[in-house]
Structure formats: C-alpha cells, structure tokens
Coordinates of C-alpha atoms and ligand atoms in Angstrom, one line a residue:
X107 CA -34.6 12.0 56.0
X108 CA -35.3 8.0 54.6
X109 CA -38.2 8.5 54.5
X110 CA -38.3 10.9 52.5
X111 CA -35.8 9.5 50.1
X112 CA -38.3 6.7 50.1
X113 CA -41.3 9.5 48.2
X114 CA -39.1 10.5 45.9
X115 CA -37.6 7.4 44.6
X116 CA -41.6 6.2 44.6
X117 CA -42.3 9.6 42.4
X118 CA -39.8 8.6 40.3
X119 CA -40.5 6.3 40.0
X120 CA -44.8 6.6 38.5
X121 CA -43.4 9.1 36.6
X122 CA -41.8 7.2 35.1
X123 CA -44.5 4.3 34.2
X124 CA -46.8 6.6 33.1
X125 CA -44.4 7.8 30.9
X126 CA -43.7 4.4 29.6
X127 CA -47.0 3.1 29.2
X128 CA -47.2 6.6 26.5
X129 CA -44.5 4.8 25.2
X130 CA -46.1 1.6 24.6
X131 CA -48.5 2.9 24.0
X132 CA -47.5 5.2 21.4
X133 CA -45.0 2.0 19.3
X134 CA -48.6 0.3 19.7
X135 CA -51.1 2.3 17.7
X136 CA -47.8 3.4 14.9
X137 CA -47.2 -0.6 14.9
X138 CA -48.4 -1.4 11.2
X139 CA -47.1 -4.8 10.0
X140 CA -48.3 -7.6 10.2
X141 CA -46.2 -10.5 9.0
X142 CA -47.8 -14.3 8.9
X143 CA -45.1 -16.1 11.0
X144 CA -46.2 -13.2 13.6
X145 CA -48.6 -15.1 16.0
X146 CA -49.7 -12.9 19.0
X147 CA -47.3 -10.1 18.5
X148 CA -46.9 -6.6 21.2
X149 CA -49.4 -6.5 24.0
X150 CA -49.0 -10.3 25.9
X151 CA -46.3 -11.3 28.3
X152 CA -44.4 -13.1 25.4
X153 CA -44.6 -12.7 21.9
X154 CA -45.3 -15.6 20.2
X155 CA -44.1 -17.0 16.7
X156 CA -45.1 -19.3 13.4
X157 CA -41.9 -19.7 11.2
X158 CA -42.3 -21.7 8.2
X159 CA -43.1 -25.6 8.1
X160 CA -39.2 -27.0 6.9
X161 CA -37.9 -23.9 8.6
X162 CA -35.1 -23.0 11.1
X163 CA -34.7 -19.8 13.6
X164 CA -32.6 -17.5 13.0
X165 CA -31.4 -14.8 15.7
X166 CA -29.2 -12.2 15.5
X167 CA -29.2 -8.3 17.6
X168 CA -27.7 -5.4 17.3
X169 CA -26.5 -3.4 19.8
X170 CA -27.2 0.5 18.9
X171 CA -25.1 3.3 21.3
X172 CA -24.8 6.4 21.3
X173 CA -21.5 7.7 20.3
X174 CA -20.3 5.0 19.6
X175 CA -22.7 3.7 16.6
X176 CA -24.4 6.7 16.3
X177 CA -24.5 10.8 17.7
X178 CA -27.6 12.7 17.5
X179 CA -26.0 16.0 17.0
X180 CA -25.7 13.5 13.2
X181 CA -27.3 11.4 12.6
X182 CA -31.3 12.5 11.8
X183 CA -33.2 10.6 14.7
X184 CA -35.2 8.2 12.0
X185 CA -32.3 8.0 10.1
X186 CA -31.1 5.8 14.6
X187 CA -33.9 4.0 14.3
X188 CA -33.4 3.3 10.9
X189 CA -30.1 2.3 10.5
X190 CA -31.1 0.5 14.7
X191 CA -33.6 -1.7 12.1
X192 CA -31.5 -2.3 9.6
X193 CA -28.0 -3.1 11.2
X194 CA -30.1 -7.1 12.3
X195 CA -31.6 -7.0 9.0
X196 CA -29.1 -7.1 7.6
X197 CA -27.0 -9.9 9.0
X198 CA -30.4 -11.5 8.3
X199 CA -29.7 -11.0 4.6
X200 CA -25.9 -12.3 5.1
X201 CA -27.5 -16.2 5.0
X202 CA -30.5 -15.7 3.0
X203 CA -32.9 -15.4 6.1
X204 CA -36.3 -13.9 6.1
X205 CA -37.2 -11.6 8.1
X206 CA -40.4 -13.1 11.4
X207 CA -40.3 -10.3 13.5
X208 CA -38.6 -7.7 15.4
X209 CA -37.9 -7.3 19.1
X210 CA -36.8 -3.9 20.9
X211 CA -34.6 -2.6 24.0
X212 CA -34.7 0.4 25.0
X213 CA -32.7 2.7 27.3
X214 CA -33.7 6.8 26.3
X215 CA -32.8 9.5 28.9
X216 CA -35.5 11.2 30.6
X217 CA -36.2 14.2 28.9
X218 CA -37.1 12.0 25.5
X219 CA -39.5 11.3 27.7
X220 CA -40.2 14.2 29.1
X221 CA -39.7 17.5 26.3
X222 CA -41.7 18.4 23.5
X223 CA -38.5 18.1 21.6
X224 CA -37.5 14.1 23.5
X225 CA -41.1 13.7 22.7
X226 CA -40.8 13.9 18.9
X227 CA -36.6 12.3 18.7
X228 CA -38.6 9.1 19.6
X229 CA -41.4 9.2 17.5
X230 CA -38.8 9.7 14.3
X231 CA -36.9 7.0 15.5
X232 CA -39.7 4.8 15.7
X233 CA -41.4 6.6 12.0
X234 CA -37.8 5.4 11.0
X235 CA -37.9 1.7 12.2
X236 CA -41.5 1.6 11.3
X237 CA -40.9 2.2 8.1
X238 CA -38.5 0.0 7.2
X239 CA -40.1 -2.3 8.8
X240 CA -43.1 -2.3 6.7
X241 CA -41.7 -2.0 3.6
X242 CA -39.7 -5.5 4.2
X243 CA -43.2 -6.8 6.3
X244 CA -40.7 -6.6 9.7
X245 CA -43.0 -6.7 13.0
X246 CA -42.0 -5.1 16.1
X247 CA -43.4 -7.9 17.8
X248 CA -42.3 -7.0 21.5
X249 CA -39.7 -5.4 23.2
X250 CA -38.6 -3.1 26.9
X251 CA -37.4 0.4 27.9
X252 CA -35.7 1.9 30.8
X253 CA -35.4 4.7 31.6
X254 CA -31.0 5.8 30.6
X255 CA -29.3 6.8 34.1
X256 CA -26.8 8.0 32.1
X257 CA -28.5 11.1 29.5
X258 CA -27.4 8.2 26.5
X259 CA -29.6 6.8 23.9
X260 CA -29.2 2.9 23.6
X261 CA -31.3 0.4 21.7
X262 CA -30.5 -2.7 21.1
X263 CA -32.2 -4.7 18.3
X264 CA -33.3 -8.6 18.2
X265 CA -34.4 -10.0 15.3
X266 CA -36.2 -13.0 14.8
X267 CA -36.0 -15.0 11.0
X268 CA -36.1 -17.7 9.5
X269 CA -35.0 -20.0 5.9
X270 CA -36.0 -23.7 5.1
X271 CA -33.8 -26.2 7.3
X272 CA -29.9 -26.6 6.3
X273 CA -29.3 -23.8 3.5
X274 CA -28.8 -20.8 5.4
X275 CA -26.0 -19.2 3.9
X276 CA -22.5 -19.3 6.3
X277 CA -19.4 -17.9 6.7
X278 CA -17.4 -21.3 6.1
X279 CA -18.2 -21.8 2.6
X280 CA -15.7 -20.5 0.7
X281 CA -13.6 -23.2 -0.4
X282 CA -9.8 -22.3 -2.4
X283 CA -11.1 -21.3 -6.0
X284 CA -13.6 -20.2 -5.3
X285 CA -14.7 -16.1 -7.3
X286 CA -14.6 -13.2 -5.1
X287 CA -17.8 -10.6 -5.2
X288 CA -20.2 -8.8 -3.7
X289 CA -23.2 -6.5 -4.1
X290 CA -24.0 -2.8 -4.5
X291 CA -21.0 -0.3 -4.1
X292 CA -18.4 0.6 -1.5
X293 CA -17.4 3.3 0.6
X294 CA -20.1 5.9 0.5
X295 CA -21.4 4.6 4.2
X296 CA -17.3 5.7 5.3
X297 CA -17.7 9.0 3.1
X298 CA -20.8 10.5 3.9
X299 CA -19.9 10.2 7.5
X300 CA -16.9 11.8 6.6
X301 CA -19.1 14.8 4.9
X302 CA -21.9 15.0 7.9
X303 CA -18.6 15.1 10.8
X304 CA -16.6 18.2 8.1
X305 CA -20.4 20.2 8.2
X306 CA -20.6 19.4 11.6
X307 CA -24.1 20.3 12.0
X308 CA -27.8 17.8 11.2
X309 CA -28.0 17.1 8.4
X310 CA -31.7 17.9 6.2
X311 CA -33.3 14.6 4.6
X312 CA -35.5 14.7 2.4
X313 CA -35.7 11.5 1.3
X314 CA -34.2 7.9 2.5
X315 CA -32.3 7.5 -1.6
X316 CA -28.7 7.9 -1.6
X317 CA -27.5 7.9 2.1
X318 CA -25.7 4.9 2.8
X319 CA -24.5 6.2 6.3
X320 CA -27.8 7.8 7.2
X321 CA -30.4 5.3 5.6
X322 CA -28.1 2.2 4.0
X323 CA -30.0 -1.0 2.8
X324 CA -30.2 -4.5 4.6
X325 CA -29.5 -6.5 1.2
X326 CA -32.5 -9.3 1.5
X327 CA -34.2 -10.0 -1.6
X328 CA -30.6 -10.1 -3.1
X329 CA -29.7 -12.5 0.1
X330 CA -33.0 -14.9 -0.5
X331 CA -32.1 -14.8 -3.8
X332 CA -28.1 -16.2 -3.9
X333 CA -29.8 -18.5 -1.3
X334 CA -32.5 -20.0 -2.9
X335 CA -31.2 -19.9 -6.8
X336 CA -27.8 -21.9 -4.8
X337 CA -24.7 -19.9 -5.9
X338 CA -22.8 -18.8 -3.2
X339 CA -20.9 -20.5 -1.1
X340 CA -19.6 -18.7 2.0
X341 CA -21.3 -15.7 2.3
X342 CA -21.2 -11.9 4.8
X343 CA -22.4 -8.7 4.9
X344 CA -20.2 -5.9 4.8
X345 CA -20.9 -4.2 8.3
X346 CA -17.2 -3.4 9.7
X347 CA -15.2 -3.3 5.8
X348 CA -14.8 -5.2 3.4
X349 CA -11.7 -6.1 4.7
X350 CA -11.8 -7.1 8.0
X351 CA -15.6 -9.5 7.1
X352 CA -12.6 -10.9 4.4
X353 CA -11.3 -11.4 7.3
X354 CA -13.8 -12.7 9.0
X355 CA -14.7 -15.0 6.3
X356 CA -10.8 -16.3 5.5
X357 CA -11.1 -17.0 8.9
X358 CA -14.0 -19.4 8.9
X359 CA -13.7 -21.0 5.7
X360 CA -9.7 -21.5 5.7
X361 CA -8.6 -19.3 2.4
X362 CA -6.2 -16.8 2.1
X363 CA -8.4 -13.9 -0.9
X364 CA -7.2 -12.2 -2.8
X365 CA -8.9 -8.0 -4.0
X366 CA -8.0 -6.6 -7.2
X367 CA -8.5 -3.1 -6.4
X368 CA -9.2 -1.9 -10.3
X369 CA -12.1 -4.2 -9.6
X370 CA -13.5 -2.8 -6.2
X371 CA -16.9 -0.9 -7.2
X372 CA -16.5 2.5 -5.7
X373 CA -19.7 4.4 -4.6
X374 CA -19.9 8.0 -6.2
X375 CA -19.3 9.8 -2.7
X376 CA -15.9 8.3 -2.0
X377 CA -14.5 8.1 -5.5
X378 CA -15.2 11.8 -4.7
X379 CA -11.9 12.0 -2.6
X380 CA -8.1 10.9 -3.3
X381 CA -7.5 7.8 -4.4
X382 CA -5.9 6.6 -1.2
X383 CA -9.0 7.5 0.7
X384 CA -11.3 6.6 -1.6
X385 CA -9.1 3.1 -1.7
X386 CA -9.0 2.8 2.2
X387 CA -13.1 4.0 2.9
X388 CA -13.9 1.6 -0.3
X389 CA -12.1 -0.7 2.1
X390 CA -11.8 -0.6 5.6
X391 CA -14.9 2.9 6.2
X392 CA -18.0 -0.7 6.7
X393 CA -20.9 0.2 7.4
X394 CA -21.9 -1.0 3.7
X395 CA -24.1 -3.2 4.3
X396 CA -23.2 -5.0 1.3
X397 CA -23.4 -8.2 1.1
X398 CA -19.8 -9.8 0.0
X399 CA -20.1 -14.0 -1.1
X400 CA -18.1 -16.3 -2.3
X401 CA -18.9 -18.3 -5.1
X402 CA -17.1 -21.7 -7.3
X403 CA -16.0 -20.5 -10.0
X404 CA -18.3 -22.4 -13.1
X405 CA -20.4 -21.0 -10.9
X406 CA -22.6 -18.8 -13.5
X407 CA -23.7 -14.9 -11.5
X408 CA -25.9 -13.0 -13.1
X409 CA -25.1 -9.3 -13.0
X410 CA -27.9 -8.4 -10.8
X411 CA -29.1 -10.3 -8.3
X412 CA -32.6 -8.9 -7.4
X413 CA -32.4 -5.4 -9.3
X414 CA -28.8 -5.3 -7.0
X415 CA -25.6 -4.8 -8.8
X416 CA -23.5 -7.9 -8.6
X417 CA -19.6 -7.3 -8.7
X418 CA -16.7 -9.8 -9.0
X419 CA -13.8 -8.1 -6.7
X420 CA -11.3 -11.3 -6.3
X421 CA -11.2 -15.2 -5.1
X422 CA -10.2 -17.2 -3.1
X423 CA -6.9 -19.1 -2.9
X424 CA -5.5 -21.7 -0.5
X425 CA -4.4 -20.9 3.1
X426 CA -0.8 -21.9 3.9
X427 CA 0.4 -21.8 7.1
X428 CA 2.7 -18.0 8.0
X429 CA 1.3 -16.6 5.0
X430 CA -0.5 -13.5 4.9
X431 CA -4.4 -13.6 5.0
X432 CA -5.4 -11.5 2.1
X433 CA -3.7 -9.7 -0.7
X434 CA -4.8 -6.7 -2.8
X435 CA -3.8 -6.3 -6.2
X436 CA -3.5 -2.5 -7.0
X437 CA -4.0 -1.3 -10.1
X438 CA -0.8 -0.7 -10.8
X439 CA -0.3 -4.6 -10.5
X440 CA 1.5 -3.9 -7.7
X441 CA 0.0 -7.1 -4.8
X442 CA 0.2 -6.5 -1.0
X443 CA -0.9 -7.8 2.1
X444 CA -3.9 -6.6 2.9
X445 CA -4.8 -5.9 6.6
X446 CA -7.9 -5.7 9.0
X447 CA -8.0 -2.4 9.3
X448 CA -11.9 -2.3 9.2
X449 CA -13.9 0.1 10.9
X450 CA -13.7 1.0 15.0
X451 CA -17.0 3.6 15.6
X452 CA -16.3 6.1 16.8
X453 CA -13.2 5.3 19.3
X454 CA -10.3 5.8 17.9
Ligands
LIG586 MG1 -23.2 -9.0 10.2

C-alpha cells in the first residue's frame, strides 16, 4: 500500500513536471517583447534587471484569484491575462513609474494542462497578457507555475518599474487648497460587469477597445507625464472605486476632500443606468484604473495628458477633528457625507 501511494505520487509529479515544462516553453516562445532594462529574462535561476542610472526601483504585486477578481464563465481568458498585467501596470502609472519587467506566478487546475480546452484557455490568458505587455514594452521576465489543488486559477503578478530618484508620485503629497482631478471616465468597468452578470455568459469580444471591465487601459503615459511635468502633488490609481481610493489619499495626505457630482466624468456605459445607480457606479464601482491626483490651484492642468482627458472633480480642504473625511456636493447643491463604499469584489 505504502509503495503504491509513493508510485502514484511520483507519476503525478512527473506528469505535472512535463506539463509545466511545456508551459514554460510556451511562455518563453510567446515572449517577444524586449526591454533595455532586462539584461537576462526567462531561462536562468534569476532575471537580471538594469534600471536606468539615477533611478529608484518600484515594486508592486497584484493577486488575481478566480471567483474573487474574475470569473471564468464571464471573463474571456485573454481578458483575465490582460487584467492581471493591467492591475500591476496601473500601480506603476499611479506613481509615475516606467515599467521594467513583469514576473508571474500561476497556479492552474490540472485540466488546464491536460485537456485541449484547458490548454486553449492558458494560451488565451498569455495572449492577453503578452499583447498588453508588448504595447507598453513590458516583458515577462520570469515566474513560476504549479498545479492548483482546488480547481481554481490563481495568478500573482509582480511588476518592477523605475522612476527618477526622489520623484515618484505618492498618495501623501496632497495639501488643503489643492484641486482634485481624474483621468478618463468613471463607472465604466462596473457598468460593463453588471451587464456581463445580467447576460450570464462569456461575452463575444472582437476588439479590446471600449471594454473598461474586460480590457482596462493602464494610464502609464499620463502618470509619466504628471511626474515629468511636476503637475501632481498626490496621485494614486482608481482600483477600488473613487470613494475608497480618495479616502486613501485623504488619510495619507491628512486632508478632507470635497467632490462635486456635477463634475464627475461618467462613462457612457454607466450613464445608461438611472441617476442614483450611475452615481453609485462612478463612486463605488471600482476597477476603472484611471488616475486620481491633486495639484495646487495655481498649476494649470491641460485638458488632456498623453491623449487622455483630465477632469477637475473637486478639491482638498483642511481636515477638522471629528468631521467627515469626504463630502459630495450633489447636483441640487445638497452636501452629503461621502462614505467609502468601494467595490468588494464578488464577496458580498
Ligand atoms: Mg493602486
């Protein structure tokens, strides 16, 4: 009995290893993006990176867990790969950093490596991830794979970036009197997710454009421009929703924020809902991956940065003890306390 168990374990290990080796070969072959910052990529024990002289290295990790951050029955595999990388790139964008390389740890259910349908899912995942990486010159420079024991896909990505020493944008730079801005439009990702829930099946996607939930665009060029031109006092990316992320900015900068409903740039997909739901999607929807930043009132912010529209949505004031942290001025002039109602993923 003991011998049989051991043999089975060995067989399982070997089958797994072969599949894993095939997968790594596949990733390596699909890896055509080159970066000057990567001296040595996939194939050795470690990758070797060379950040530009005079820069600091920025590191961020993002976990994509099936059932929490995506659903295999609703998100096409290319979207899961795209979103996995986009989330990390958006964190780099938030600090004005330039990406150097990505590292991916991937746990896949056994059938992903042993069935044609599973292999096609994995292929789609990497196609989505590598297409986005190629657009921004971010190679996958290493990672690890393992068999997921519970049938769920788990992708953990690490992004390495660089920024001129001492210049990376932070959440803590906001001051009372600053004006508050965001890039792009709000509520689109949550609105698209709602319609995906309503349809309840895999969407047919022919292009990555105009799919804020499936294929969000990390605002790397806008973030780099904010840093380079010295516009932003504080900056972060909108991953959890405006109300939650603005709360982070208020905490780190020790300020109060006031947002004007009438100024919010609403994504057309969110505007299709009734007005209260539209506002809820814009404030709490999350996953828009736009940038939220503050700038002193005397800094003239252009209408577009790196081709992305910039909208003033409010301002920062002094924080008073015991007062609400954030206020929203409704369209009719009513002032309401803005609560952190950010997106709670799928765990409601
Ligand atoms: Mg972030």
